[in-house]
Short mmCIF file of N, CA and C in Angstrom, two decimals:
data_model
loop_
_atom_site.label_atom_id
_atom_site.label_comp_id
_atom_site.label_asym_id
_atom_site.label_seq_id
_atom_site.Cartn_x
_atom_site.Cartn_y
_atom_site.Cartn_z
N UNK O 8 0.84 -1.17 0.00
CA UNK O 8 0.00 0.00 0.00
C UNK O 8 0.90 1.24 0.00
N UNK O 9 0.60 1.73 -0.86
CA UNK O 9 1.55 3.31 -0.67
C UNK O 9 1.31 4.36 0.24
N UNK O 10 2.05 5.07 0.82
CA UNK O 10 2.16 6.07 1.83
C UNK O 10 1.57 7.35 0.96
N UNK O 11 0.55 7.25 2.03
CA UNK O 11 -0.30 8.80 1.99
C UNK O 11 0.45 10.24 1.22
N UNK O 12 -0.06 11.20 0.60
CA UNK O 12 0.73 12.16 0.31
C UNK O 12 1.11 12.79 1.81
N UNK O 13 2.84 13.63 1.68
CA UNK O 13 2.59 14.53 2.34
C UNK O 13 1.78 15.32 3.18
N UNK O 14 0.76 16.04 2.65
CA UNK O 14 -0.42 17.03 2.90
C UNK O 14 -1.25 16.07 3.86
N UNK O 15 -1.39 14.95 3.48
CA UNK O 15 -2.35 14.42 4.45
C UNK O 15 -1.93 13.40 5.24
N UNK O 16 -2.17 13.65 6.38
CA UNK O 16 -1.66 12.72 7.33
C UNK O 16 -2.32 12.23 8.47
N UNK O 17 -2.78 10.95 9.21
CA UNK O 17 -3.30 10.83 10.34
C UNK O 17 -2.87 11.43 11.43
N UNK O 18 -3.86 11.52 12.21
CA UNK O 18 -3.82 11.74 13.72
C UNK O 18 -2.71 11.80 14.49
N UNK O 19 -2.07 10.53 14.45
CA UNK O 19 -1.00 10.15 14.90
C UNK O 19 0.16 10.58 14.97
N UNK O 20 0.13 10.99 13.45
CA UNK O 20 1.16 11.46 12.67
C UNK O 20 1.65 13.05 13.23
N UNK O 21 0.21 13.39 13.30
CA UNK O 21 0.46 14.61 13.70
C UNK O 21 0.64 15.52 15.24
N UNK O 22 0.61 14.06 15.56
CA UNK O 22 0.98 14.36 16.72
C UNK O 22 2.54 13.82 17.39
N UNK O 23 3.16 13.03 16.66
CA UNK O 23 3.83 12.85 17.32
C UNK O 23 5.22 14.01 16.29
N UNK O 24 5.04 15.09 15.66
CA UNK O 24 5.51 15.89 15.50
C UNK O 24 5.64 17.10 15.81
N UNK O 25 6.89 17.47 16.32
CA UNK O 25 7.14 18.64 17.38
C UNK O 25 6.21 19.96 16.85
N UNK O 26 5.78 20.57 17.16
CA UNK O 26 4.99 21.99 17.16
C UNK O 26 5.53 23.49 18.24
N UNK O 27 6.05 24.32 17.31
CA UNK O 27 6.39 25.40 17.95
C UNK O 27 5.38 26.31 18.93
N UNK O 28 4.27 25.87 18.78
CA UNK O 28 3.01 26.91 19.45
C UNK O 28 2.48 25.97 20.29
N UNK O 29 2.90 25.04 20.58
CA UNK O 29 2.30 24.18 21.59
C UNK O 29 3.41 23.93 22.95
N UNK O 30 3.44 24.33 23.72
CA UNK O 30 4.22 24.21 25.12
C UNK O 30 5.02 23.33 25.66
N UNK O 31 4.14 21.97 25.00
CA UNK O 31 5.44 20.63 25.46
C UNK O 31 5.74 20.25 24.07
N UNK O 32 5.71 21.00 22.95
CA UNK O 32 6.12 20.74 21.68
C UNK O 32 5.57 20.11 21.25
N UNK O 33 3.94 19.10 21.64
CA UNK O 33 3.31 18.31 20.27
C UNK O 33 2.15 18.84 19.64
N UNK O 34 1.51 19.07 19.37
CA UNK O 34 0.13 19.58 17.92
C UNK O 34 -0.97 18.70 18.63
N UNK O 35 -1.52 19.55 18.94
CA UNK O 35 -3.46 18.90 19.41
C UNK O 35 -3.66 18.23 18.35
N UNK O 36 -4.34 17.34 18.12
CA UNK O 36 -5.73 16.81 17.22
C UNK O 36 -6.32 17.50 16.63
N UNK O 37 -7.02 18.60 17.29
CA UNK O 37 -8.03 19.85 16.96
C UNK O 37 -7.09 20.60 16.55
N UNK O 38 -5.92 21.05 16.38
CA UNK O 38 -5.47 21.73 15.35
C UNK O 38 -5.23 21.46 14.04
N UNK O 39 -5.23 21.95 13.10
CA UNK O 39 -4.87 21.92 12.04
C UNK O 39 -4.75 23.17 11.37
N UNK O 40 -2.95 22.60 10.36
CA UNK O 40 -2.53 23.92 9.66
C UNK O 40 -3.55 24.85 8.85
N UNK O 41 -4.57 23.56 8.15
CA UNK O 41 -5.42 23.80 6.97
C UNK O 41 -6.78 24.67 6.94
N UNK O 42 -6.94 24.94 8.14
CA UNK O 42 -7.89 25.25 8.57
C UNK O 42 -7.97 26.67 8.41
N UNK O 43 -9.49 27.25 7.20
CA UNK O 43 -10.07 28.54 7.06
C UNK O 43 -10.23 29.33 8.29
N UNK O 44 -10.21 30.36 8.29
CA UNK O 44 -10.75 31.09 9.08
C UNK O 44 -11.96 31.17 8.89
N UNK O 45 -12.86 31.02 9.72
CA UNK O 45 -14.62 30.88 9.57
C UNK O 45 -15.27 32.57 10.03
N UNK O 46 -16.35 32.49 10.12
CA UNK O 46 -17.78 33.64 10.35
C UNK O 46 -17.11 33.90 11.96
N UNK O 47 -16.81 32.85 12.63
CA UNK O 47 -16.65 33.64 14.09
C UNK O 47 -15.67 33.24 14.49
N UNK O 48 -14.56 33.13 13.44
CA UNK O 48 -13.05 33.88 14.01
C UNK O 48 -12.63 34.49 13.43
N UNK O 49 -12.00 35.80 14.01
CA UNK O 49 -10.93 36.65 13.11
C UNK O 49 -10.26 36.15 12.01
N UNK O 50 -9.87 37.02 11.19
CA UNK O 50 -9.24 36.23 10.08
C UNK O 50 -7.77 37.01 10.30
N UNK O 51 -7.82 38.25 10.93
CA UNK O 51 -6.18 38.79 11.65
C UNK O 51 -6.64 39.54 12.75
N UNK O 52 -5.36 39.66 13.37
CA UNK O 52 -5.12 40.20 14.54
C UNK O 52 -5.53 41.12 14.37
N UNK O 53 -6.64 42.11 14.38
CA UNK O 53 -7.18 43.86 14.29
C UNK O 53 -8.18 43.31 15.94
N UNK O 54 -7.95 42.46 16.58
CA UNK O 54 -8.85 42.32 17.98
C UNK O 54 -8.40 43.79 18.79
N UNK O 55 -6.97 43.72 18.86
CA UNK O 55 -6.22 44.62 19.59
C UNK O 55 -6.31 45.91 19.15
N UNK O 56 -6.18 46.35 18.17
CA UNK O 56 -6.82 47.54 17.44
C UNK O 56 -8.17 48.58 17.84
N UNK O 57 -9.24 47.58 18.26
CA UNK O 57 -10.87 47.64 18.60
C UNK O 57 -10.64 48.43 19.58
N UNK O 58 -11.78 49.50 20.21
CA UNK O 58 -11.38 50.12 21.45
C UNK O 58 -12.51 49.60 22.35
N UNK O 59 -12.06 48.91 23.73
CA UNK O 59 -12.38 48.52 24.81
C UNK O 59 -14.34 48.91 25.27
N UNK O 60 -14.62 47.81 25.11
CA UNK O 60 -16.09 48.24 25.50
C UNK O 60 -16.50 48.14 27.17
N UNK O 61 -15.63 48.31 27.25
CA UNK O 61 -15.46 48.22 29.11
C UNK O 61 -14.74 50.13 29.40
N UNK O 62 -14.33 50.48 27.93
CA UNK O 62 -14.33 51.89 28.50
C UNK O 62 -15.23 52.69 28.25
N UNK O 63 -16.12 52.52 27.41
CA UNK O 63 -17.32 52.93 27.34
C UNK O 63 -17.97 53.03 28.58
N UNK O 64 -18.87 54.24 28.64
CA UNK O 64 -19.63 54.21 29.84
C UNK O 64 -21.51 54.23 29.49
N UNK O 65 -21.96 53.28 30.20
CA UNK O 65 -23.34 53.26 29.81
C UNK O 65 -23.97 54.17 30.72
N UNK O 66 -25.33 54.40 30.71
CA UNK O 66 -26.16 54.72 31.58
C UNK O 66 -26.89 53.68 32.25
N UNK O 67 -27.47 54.12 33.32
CA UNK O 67 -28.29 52.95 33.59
C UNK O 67 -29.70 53.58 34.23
N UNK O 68 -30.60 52.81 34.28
CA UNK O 68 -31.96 52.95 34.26
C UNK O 68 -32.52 54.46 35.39
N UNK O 69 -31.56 53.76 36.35
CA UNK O 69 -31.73 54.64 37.61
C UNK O 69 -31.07 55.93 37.91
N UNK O 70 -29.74 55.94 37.16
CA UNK O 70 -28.75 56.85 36.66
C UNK O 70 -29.88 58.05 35.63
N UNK O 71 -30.58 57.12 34.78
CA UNK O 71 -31.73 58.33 34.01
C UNK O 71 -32.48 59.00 34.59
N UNK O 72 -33.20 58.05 35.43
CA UNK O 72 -34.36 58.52 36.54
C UNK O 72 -33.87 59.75 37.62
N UNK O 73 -32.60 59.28 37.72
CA UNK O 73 -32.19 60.83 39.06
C UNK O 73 -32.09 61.92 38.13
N UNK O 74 -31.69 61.84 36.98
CA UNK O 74 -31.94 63.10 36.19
C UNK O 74 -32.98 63.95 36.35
N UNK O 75 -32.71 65.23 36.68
CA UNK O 75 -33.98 65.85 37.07
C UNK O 75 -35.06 65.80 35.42
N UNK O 76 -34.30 66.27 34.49
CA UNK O 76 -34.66 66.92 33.10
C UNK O 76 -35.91 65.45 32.89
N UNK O 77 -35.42 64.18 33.54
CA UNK O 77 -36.33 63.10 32.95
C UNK O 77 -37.26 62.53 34.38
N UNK O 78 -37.34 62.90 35.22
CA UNK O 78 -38.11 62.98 36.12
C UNK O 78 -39.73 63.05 35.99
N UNK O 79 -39.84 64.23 35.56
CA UNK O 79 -41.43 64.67 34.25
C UNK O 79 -41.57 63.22 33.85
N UNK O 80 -41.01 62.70 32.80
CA UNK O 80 -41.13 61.79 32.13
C UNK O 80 -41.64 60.53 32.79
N UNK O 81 -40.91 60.15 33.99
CA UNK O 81 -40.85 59.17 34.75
C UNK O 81 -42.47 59.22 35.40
N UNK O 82 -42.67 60.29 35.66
CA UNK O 82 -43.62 60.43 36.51
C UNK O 82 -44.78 60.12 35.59
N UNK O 83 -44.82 60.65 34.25
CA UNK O 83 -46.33 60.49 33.40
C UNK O 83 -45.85 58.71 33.18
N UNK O 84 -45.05 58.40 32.86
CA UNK O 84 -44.87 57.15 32.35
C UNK O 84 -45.16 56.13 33.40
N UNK O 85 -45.12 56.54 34.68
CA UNK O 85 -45.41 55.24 35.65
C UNK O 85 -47.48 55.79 36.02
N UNK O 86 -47.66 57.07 36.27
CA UNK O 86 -48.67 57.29 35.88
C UNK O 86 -49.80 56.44 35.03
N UNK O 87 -49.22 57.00 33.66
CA UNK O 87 -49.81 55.83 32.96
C UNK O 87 -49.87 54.67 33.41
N UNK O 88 -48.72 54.04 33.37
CA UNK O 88 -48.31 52.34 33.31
C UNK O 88 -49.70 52.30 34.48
N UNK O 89 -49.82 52.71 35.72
CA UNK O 89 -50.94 52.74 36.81
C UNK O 89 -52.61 52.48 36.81
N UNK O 90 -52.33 53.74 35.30
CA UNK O 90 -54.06 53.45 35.22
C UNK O 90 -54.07 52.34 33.51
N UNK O 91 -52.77 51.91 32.96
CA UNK O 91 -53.33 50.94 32.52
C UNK O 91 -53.28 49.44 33.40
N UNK O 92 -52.69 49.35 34.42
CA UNK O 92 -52.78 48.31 35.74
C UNK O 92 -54.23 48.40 36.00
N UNK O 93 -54.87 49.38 36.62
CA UNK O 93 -55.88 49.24 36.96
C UNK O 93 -57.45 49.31 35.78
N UNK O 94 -57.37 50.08 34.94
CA UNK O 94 -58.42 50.88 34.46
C UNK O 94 -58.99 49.75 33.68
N UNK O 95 -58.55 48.64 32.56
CA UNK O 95 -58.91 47.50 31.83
C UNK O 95 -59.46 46.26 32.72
N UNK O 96 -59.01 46.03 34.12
CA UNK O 96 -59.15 45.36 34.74
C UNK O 96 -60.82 45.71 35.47
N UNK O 97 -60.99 47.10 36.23
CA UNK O 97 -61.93 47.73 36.73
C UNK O 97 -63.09 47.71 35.68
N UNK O 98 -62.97 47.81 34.52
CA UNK O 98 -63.87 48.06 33.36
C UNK O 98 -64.30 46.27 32.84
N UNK O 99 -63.67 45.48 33.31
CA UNK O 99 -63.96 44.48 32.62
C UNK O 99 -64.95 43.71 33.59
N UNK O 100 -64.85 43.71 34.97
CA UNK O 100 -65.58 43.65 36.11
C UNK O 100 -67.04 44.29 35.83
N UNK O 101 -66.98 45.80 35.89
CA UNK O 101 -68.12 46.51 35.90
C UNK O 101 -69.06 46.41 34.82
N UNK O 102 -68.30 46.01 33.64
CA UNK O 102 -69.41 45.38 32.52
C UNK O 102 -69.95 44.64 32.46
N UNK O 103 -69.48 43.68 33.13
CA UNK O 103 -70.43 42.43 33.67
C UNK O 103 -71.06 42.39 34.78
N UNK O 104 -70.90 43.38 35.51
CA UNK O 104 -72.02 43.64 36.42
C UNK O 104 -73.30 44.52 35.70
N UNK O 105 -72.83 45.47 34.92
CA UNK O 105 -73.71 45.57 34.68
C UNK O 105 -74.73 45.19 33.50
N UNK O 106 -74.12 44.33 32.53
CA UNK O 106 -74.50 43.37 31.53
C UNK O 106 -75.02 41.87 32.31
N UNK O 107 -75.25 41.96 34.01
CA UNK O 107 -75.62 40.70 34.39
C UNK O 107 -77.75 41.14 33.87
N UNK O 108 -78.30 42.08 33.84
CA UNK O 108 -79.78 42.09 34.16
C UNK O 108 -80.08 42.14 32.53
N UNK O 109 -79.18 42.44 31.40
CA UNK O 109 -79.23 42.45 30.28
C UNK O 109 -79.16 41.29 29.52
N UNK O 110 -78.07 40.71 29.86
CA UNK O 110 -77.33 39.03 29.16
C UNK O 110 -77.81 38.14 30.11
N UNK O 111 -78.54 36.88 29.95
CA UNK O 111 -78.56 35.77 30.40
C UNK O 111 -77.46 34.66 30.72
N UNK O 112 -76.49 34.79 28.93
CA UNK O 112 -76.00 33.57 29.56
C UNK O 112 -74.21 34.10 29.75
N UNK O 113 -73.60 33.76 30.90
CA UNK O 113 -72.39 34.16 31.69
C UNK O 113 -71.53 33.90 30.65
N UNK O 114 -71.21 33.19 29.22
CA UNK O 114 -70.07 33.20 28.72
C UNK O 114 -70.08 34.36 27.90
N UNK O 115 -71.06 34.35 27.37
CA UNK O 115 -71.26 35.77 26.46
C UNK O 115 -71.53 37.14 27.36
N UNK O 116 -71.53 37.41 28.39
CA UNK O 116 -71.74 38.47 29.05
C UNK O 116 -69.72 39.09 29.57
N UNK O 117 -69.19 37.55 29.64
CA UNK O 117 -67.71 37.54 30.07
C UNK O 117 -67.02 38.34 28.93
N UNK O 118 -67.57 37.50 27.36
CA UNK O 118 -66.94 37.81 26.18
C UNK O 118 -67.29 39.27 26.13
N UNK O 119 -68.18 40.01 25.90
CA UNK O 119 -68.62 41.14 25.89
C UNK O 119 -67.63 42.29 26.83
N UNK O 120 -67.85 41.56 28.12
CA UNK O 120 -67.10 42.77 29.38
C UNK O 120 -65.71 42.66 28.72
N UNK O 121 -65.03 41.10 27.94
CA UNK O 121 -63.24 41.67 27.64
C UNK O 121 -63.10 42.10 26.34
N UNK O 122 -64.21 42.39 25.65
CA UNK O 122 -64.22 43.00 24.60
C UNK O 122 -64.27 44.48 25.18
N UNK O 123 -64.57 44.61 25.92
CA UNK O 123 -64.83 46.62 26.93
C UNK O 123 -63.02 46.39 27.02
N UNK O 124 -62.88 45.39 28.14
CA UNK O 124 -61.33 45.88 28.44
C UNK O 124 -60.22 46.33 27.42
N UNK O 125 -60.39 45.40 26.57
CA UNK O 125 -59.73 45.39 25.26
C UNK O 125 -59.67 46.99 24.80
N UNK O 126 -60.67 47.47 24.22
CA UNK O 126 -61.10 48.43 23.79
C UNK O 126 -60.22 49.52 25.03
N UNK O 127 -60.53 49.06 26.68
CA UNK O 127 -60.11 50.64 27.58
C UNK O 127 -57.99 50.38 27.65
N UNK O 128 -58.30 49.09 26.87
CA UNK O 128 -56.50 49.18 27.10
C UNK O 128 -55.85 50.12 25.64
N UNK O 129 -56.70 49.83 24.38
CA UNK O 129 -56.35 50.83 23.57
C UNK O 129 -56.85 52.24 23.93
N UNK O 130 -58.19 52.36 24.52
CA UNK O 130 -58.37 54.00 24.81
C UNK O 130 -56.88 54.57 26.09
N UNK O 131 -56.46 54.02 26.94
CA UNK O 131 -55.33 54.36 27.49
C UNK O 131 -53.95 54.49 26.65
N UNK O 132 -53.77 53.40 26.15
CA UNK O 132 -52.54 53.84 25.02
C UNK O 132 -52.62 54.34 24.59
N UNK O 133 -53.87 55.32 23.57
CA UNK O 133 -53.85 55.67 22.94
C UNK O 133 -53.91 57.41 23.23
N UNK O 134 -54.34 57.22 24.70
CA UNK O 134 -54.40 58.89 25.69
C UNK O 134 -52.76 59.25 25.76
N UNK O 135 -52.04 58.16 26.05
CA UNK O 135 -50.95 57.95 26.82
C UNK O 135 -50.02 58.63 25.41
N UNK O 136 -50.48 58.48 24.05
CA UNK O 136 -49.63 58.68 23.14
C UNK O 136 -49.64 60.31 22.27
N UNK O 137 -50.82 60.37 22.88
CA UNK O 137 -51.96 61.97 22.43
C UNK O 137 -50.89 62.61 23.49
N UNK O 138 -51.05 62.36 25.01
CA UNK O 138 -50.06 63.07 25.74
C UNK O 138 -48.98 63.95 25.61
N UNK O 139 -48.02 62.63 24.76
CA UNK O 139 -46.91 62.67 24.92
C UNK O 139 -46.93 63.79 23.43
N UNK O 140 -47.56 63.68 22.46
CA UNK O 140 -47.76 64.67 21.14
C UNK O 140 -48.44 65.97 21.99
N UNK O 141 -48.92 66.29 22.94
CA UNK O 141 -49.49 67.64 23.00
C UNK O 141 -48.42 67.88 23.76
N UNK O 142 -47.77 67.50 24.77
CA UNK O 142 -46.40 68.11 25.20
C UNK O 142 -45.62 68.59 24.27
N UNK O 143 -45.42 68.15 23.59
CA UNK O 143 -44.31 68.38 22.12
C UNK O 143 -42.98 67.96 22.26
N UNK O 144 -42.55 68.46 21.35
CA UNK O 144 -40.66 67.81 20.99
C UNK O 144 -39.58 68.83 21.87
N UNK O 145 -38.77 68.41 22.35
CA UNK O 145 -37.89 69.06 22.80
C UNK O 145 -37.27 69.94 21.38
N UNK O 146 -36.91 71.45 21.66
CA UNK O 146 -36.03 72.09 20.87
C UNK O 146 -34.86 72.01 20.87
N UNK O 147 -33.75 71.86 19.58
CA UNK O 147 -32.45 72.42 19.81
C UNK O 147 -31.88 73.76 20.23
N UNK O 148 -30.73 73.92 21.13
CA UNK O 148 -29.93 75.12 21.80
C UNK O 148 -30.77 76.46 20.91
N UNK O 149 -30.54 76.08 19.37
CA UNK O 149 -30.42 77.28 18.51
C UNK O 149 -31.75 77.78 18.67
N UNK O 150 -32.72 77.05 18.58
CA UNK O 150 -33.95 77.57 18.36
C UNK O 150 -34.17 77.69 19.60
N UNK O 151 -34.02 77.66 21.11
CA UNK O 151 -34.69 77.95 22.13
C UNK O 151 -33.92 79.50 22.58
N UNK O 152 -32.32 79.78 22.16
CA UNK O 152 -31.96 80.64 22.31
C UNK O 152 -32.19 81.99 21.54
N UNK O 153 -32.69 81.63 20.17
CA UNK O 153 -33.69 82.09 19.06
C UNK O 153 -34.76 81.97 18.82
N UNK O 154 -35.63 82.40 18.90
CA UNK O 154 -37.38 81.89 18.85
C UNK O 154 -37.41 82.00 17.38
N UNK O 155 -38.30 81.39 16.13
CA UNK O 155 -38.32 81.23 15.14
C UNK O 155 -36.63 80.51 14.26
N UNK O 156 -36.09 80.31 14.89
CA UNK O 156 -34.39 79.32 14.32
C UNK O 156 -34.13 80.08 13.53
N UNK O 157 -34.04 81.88 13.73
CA UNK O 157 -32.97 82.57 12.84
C UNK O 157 -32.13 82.68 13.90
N UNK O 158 -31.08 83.21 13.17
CA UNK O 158 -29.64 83.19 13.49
C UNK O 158 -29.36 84.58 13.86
N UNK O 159 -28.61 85.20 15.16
CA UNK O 159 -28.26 86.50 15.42
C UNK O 159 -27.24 86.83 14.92
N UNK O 160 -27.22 87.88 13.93
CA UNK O 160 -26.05 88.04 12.89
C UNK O 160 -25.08 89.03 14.06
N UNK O 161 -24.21 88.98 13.90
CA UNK O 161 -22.85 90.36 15.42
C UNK O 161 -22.58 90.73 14.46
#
């Protein structure tokens, strides 16, 4: 039987040949020279290059909230969140109380009252979103230091 080319060689083979990148000098198994660089490994060293996402600084939730400027915000937004906790829930109850002397039979009187809730969870989102449009947009520097965003010519 003739000996394998060069290029290809068993297991064995390749291991019992010294390797410069390996510590006691032999070649893992799982290495190989031949081997592409794939989707999720580098294909060169530019790792070191990248700048540190540990020096980045994030914000964090509570870090926003002590902000005075977003405070307002906090306050309509848990607001809300409050009366949509309660208001779909309260409405879905009271329709069926009072759809009990109207409707006879209890599954269709149920279906009816979460068809109300349904409906008071979009009438809240949908207050909640009107809100936030009649407050309006924050301005840029230029235009709040300028009323109409012309420019003060010196």
């Amino acid at each position: 039987m003739p000996a394998p080319p060069s290029s290809v060689r068993s297991n064995s083979e390749r291991e019992a040949e010294p390797c410069e990148s390996h510590p006691d000098g032999k070649q893992d198994a799982s290495s190989d020279e031949d081997v592409k660089p794939s989707a999720t490994t580098p294909a060169s060293t530019d790792v070191a290059k990248e700048p540190s996402k540990e020096a980045e600084k994030h914000t964090t939730l509570l870090q926003a909230l002590a902000d005075k400027g977003n405070r307002d915000v906090a306050m309509l937004f848990a607001a809300f969140s409050a009366i949509l906790a309660l208001v779909p829930p309260a409405g879905l109850l009271a329709t069926e109380r009072i759809l009990r002397s109207f409707v006879t039979d209890a599954n269709t009187r149920w279906m009816y009252s979460g068809g109300v809730a349904v409906l008071l969870v979009n009438a809240v989102l949908a207050a909640y979103v009107l809100w936030c449009f009649a407050e309006g947009f924050p301005s840029s520097e230029a235009e709040t230091a300028h009323p109409g965003g012309a420019k003060k010519e010196d």
